Coordinates of C-alpha atoms and ligand atoms in Angstrom, one line a residue:
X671 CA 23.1 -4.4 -15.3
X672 CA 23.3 -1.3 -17.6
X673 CA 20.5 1.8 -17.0
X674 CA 19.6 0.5 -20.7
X675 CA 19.0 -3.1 -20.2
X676 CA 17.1 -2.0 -16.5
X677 CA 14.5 0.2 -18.0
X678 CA 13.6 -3.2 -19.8
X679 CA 13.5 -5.6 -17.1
X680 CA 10.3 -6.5 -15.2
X681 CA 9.2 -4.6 -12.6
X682 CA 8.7 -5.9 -9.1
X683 CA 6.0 -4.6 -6.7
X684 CA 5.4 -5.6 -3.0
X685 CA 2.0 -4.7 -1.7
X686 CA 1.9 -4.9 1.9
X687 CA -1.2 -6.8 3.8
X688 CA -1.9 -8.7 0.1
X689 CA -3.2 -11.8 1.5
X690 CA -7.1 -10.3 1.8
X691 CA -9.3 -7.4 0.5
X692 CA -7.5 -4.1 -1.7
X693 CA -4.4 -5.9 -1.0
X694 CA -5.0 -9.1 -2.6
X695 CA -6.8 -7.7 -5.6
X696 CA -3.8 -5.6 -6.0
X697 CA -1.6 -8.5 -6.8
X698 CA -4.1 -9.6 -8.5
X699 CA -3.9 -6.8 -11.2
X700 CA -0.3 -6.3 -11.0
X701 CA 0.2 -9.4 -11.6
X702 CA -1.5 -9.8 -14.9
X703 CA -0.6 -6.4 -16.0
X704 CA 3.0 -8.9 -15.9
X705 CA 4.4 -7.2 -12.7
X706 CA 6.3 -9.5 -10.5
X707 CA 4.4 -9.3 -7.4
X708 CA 5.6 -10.2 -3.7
X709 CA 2.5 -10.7 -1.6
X710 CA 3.9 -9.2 2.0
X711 CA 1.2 -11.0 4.8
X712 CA 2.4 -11.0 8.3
X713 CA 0.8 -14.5 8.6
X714 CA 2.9 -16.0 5.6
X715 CA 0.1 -19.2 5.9
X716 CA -2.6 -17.1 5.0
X717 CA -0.6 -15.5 2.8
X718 CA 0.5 -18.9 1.0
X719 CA -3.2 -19.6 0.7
X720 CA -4.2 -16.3 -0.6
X721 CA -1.4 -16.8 -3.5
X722 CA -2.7 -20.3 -4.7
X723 CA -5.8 -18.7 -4.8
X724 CA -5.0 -16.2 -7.1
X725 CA -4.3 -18.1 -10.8
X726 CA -3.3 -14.6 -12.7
X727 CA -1.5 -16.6 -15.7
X728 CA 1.4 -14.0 -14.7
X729 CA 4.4 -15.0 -12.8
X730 CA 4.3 -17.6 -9.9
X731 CA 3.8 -14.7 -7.0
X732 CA 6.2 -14.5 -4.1
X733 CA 4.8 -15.0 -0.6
X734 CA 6.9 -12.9 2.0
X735 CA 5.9 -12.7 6.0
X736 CA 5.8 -8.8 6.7
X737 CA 4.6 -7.7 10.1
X738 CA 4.5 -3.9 9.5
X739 CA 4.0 -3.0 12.9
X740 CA 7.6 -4.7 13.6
X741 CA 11.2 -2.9 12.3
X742 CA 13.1 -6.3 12.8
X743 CA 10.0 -7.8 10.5
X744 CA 10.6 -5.0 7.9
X745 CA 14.0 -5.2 7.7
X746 CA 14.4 -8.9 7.4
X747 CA 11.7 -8.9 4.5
X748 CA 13.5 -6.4 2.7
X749 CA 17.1 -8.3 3.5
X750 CA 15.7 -11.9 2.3
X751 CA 14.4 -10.2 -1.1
X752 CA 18.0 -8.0 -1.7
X753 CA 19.7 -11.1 -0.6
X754 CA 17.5 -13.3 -3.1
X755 CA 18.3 -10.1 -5.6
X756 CA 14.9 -9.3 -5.7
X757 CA 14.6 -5.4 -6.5
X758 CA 11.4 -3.6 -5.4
X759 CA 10.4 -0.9 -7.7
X760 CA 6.5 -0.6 -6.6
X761 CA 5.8 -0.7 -3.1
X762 CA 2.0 -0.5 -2.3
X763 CA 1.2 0.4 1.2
X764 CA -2.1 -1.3 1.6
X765 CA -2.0 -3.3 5.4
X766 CA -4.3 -1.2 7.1
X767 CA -6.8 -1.5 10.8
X768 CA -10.1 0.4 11.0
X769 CA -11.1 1.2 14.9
X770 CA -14.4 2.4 14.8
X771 CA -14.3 4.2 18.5
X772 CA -15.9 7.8 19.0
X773 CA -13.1 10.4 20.3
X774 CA -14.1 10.7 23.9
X775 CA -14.5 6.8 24.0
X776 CA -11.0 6.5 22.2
X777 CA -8.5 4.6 24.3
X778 CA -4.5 5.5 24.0
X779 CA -3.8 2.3 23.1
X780 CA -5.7 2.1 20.2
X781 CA -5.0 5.4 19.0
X782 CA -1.2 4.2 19.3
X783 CA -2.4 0.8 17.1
X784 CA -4.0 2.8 14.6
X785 CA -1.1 5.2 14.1
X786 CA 1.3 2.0 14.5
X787 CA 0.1 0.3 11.5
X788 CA -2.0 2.9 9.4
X789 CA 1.3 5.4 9.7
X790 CA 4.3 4.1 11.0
X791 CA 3.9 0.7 8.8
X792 CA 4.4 2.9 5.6
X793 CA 7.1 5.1 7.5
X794 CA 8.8 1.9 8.4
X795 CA 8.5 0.2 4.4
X796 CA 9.4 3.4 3.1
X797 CA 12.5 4.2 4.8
X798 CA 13.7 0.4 3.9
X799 CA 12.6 0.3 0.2
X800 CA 12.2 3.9 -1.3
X801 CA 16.6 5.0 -0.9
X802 CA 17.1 1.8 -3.3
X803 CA 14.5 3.4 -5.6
X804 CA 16.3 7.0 -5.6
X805 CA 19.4 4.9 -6.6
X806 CA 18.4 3.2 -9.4
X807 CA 16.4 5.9 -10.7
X808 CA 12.5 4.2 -10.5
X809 CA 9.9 3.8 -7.6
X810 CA 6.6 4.2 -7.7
X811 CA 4.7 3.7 -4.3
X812 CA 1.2 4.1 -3.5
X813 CA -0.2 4.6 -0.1
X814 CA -3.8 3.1 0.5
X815 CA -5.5 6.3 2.3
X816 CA -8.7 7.3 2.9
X817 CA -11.4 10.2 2.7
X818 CA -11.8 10.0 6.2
X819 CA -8.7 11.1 6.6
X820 CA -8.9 14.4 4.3
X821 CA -8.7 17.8 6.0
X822 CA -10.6 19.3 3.6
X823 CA -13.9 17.8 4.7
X824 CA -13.0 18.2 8.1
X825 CA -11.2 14.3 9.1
X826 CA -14.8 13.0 9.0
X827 CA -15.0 10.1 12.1
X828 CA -14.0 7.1 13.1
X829 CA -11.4 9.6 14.8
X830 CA -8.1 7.0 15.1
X831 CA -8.5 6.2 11.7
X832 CA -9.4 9.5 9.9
X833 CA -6.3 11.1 12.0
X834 CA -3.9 8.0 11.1
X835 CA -4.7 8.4 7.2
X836 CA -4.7 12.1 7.5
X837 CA -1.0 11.5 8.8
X838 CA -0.4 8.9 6.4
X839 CA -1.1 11.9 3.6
X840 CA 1.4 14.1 4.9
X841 CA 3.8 11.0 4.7
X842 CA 3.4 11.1 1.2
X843 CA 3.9 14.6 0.8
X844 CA 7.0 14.4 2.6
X845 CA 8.4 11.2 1.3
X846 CA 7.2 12.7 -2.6
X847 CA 9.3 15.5 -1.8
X848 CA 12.7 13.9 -0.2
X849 CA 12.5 11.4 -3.4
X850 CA 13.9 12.2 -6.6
X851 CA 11.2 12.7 -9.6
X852 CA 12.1 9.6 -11.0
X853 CA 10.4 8.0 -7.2
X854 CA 7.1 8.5 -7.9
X855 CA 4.6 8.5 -4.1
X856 CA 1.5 9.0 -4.0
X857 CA -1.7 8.5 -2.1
X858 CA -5.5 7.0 -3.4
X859 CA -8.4 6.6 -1.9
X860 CA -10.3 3.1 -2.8
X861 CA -13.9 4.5 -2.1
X862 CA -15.7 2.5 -0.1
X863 CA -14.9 -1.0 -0.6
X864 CA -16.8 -4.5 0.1
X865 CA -14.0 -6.3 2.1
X866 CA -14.1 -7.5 5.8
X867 CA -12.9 -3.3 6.6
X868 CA -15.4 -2.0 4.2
X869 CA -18.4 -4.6 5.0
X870 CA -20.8 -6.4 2.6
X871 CA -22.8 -3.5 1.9
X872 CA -20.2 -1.4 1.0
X873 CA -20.9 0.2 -3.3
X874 CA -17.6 -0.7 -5.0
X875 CA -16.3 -4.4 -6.0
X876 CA -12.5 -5.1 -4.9
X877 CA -11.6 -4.7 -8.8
X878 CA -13.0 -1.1 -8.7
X879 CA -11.4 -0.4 -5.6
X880 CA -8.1 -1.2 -6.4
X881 CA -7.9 0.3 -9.8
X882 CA -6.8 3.9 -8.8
X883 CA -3.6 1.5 -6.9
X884 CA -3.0 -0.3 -9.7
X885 CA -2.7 2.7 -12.0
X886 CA -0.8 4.9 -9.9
X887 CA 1.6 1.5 -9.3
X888 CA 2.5 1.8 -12.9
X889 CA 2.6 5.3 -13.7
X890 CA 4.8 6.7 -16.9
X891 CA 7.7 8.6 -16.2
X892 CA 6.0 11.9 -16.7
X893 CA 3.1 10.7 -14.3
X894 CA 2.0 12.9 -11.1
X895 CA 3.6 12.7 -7.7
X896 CA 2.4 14.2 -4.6
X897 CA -1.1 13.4 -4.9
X898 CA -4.0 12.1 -3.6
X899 CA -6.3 10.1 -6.0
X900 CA -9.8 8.7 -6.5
X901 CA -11.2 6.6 -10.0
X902 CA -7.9 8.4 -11.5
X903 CA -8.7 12.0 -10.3
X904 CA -6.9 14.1 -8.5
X905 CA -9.2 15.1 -4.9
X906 CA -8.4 17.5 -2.5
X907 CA -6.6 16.2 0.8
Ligands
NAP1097 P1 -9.0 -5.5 5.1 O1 -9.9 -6.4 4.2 O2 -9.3 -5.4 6.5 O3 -7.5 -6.1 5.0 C1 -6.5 -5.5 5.7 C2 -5.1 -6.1 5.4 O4 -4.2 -5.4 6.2 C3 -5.1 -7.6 5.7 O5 -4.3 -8.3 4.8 C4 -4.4 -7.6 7.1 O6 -3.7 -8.8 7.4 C5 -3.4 -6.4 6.8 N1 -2.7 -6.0 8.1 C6 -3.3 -5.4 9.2 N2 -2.4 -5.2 10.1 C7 -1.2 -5.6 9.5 C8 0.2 -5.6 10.0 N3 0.5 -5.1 11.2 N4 1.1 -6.0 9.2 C9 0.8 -6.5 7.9 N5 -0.4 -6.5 7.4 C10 -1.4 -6.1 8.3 O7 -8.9 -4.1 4.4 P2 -9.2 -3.5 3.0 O8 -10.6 -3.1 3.0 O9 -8.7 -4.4 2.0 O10 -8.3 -2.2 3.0 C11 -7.0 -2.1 2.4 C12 -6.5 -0.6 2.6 O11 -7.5 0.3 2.0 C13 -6.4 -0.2 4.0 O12 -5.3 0.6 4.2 C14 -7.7 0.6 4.2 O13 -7.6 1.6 5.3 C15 -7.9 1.3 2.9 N6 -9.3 1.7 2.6 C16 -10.3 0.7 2.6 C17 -11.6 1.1 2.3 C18 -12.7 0.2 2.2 O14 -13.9 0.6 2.0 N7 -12.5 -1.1 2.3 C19 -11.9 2.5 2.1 C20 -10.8 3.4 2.2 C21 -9.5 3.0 2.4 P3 -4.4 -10.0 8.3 O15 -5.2 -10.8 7.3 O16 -3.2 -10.7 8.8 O17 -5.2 -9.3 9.3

């Protein structure tokens, strides 16, 4: 394919943990926005079910099992799509756990869980998708963070999760920075969203939550990189 014929081609984005909440409403969006979308679910099943559900009019959405807490997972997913020559230009971090535990009642092993899938899941996606983006010269990827993870206002509690997004900020920074501009990695926060993480009572609706995601997914060429977003803005980390 020449660089002409691949600026015109559609783009492919996988969003990890797309079979509920954020994630789902992300391909969702994508997909009508006429995105191909891979829906990464480490229970392909639910997964499956969460794609028939979704009726975008876009292109039939591709279901692919993606444990992110599992290298051997990662790197078959990403082996089954570049075997299938799938291409993914947009990867959207999204799979993330919420443990709720005070600090001096945190246990080690759920600290480990919370930096296991909330940091290493988008260490371990990155390092398989984002070289093939330096290659052919496009990326965009988004990393679902949080508020409670800024330092600016102090990593406001639950402490395994405000410290694993915190960390999860600085892997953007760093992965922004080892890309070439034509990558594009950035970081949004969703505000606070009704899903089964965010709870009924939560202010913002799925669609509004995943907005930020979506634009930053699809960014122009000249479009930020580095950041950390909320409703489009820039916030402090
Ligand atoms: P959610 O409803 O709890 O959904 C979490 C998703 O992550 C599920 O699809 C889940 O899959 C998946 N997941 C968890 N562990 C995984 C693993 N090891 N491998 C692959 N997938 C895994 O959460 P949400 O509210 O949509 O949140 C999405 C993202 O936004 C998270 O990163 C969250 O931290 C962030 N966020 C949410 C809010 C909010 O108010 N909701 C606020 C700020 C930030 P299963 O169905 O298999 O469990």
């Amino acid at each position: 394919m020449s660089p002409g014929s691949r600026q015109e081609r559609t783009r492919t984005a996988l969003v990890t943990g797309g079979n509920r909440g954020i994630g789902l409403e992300i391909c969702r969006q994508l997909s009508r926005a006429g995105l191909q979308v891979v829906l990464a679910a480490r229970d392909p099943a639910r997964g499956r079910a969460a794609a028939r559900k979704l009726g975008t009019g876009g292109a039939p959405v591709r279901v692919e099992e993606l444990d992110i807490t599992d290298s051997k997972s990662v790197r078959d997913c990403a082996g089954r799509l570049a075997d299938s020559g799938v291409e993914v230009d947009v990867l959207v971090n999204n799979a993330g756990i919420y443990p709720t535990d005070a600090f001096f009642s945190l246990g080690e092993e759920t600290m480990g869980r919370a930096l296991d899938v909330n940091l290493m899941g988008a260490f371990r996606t990155c390092q398989a998708f984002v070289p093939a983006m330096a290659e052919r010269g496009y990326g965009r990827v988004v990393n679902l963070s949080s508020g409670l993870g800024g330092m600016t206002d102090n990593v406001p509690s639950p402490a395994a999760y405000g410290i694993s997004k915190a960390a999860l900020n600085a892997l953007t920074l760093v992965v922004s920075a080892a890309a070439p501009a034509s990558v594009k990695v950035n970081a949004v926060c969703p505000g606070w969203v009704r899903t089964d993480m965010g709870g009924s009572w939560a202010p913002s609706s799925v669609q509004q939550g995943a907005d930020t995601a979506v634009w930053l997914a699809r960014l122009p060429a000249n479009g930020p990189t580095g950041g950390f977003f909320r409703h489009r803005k820039p916030i402090d980390w």
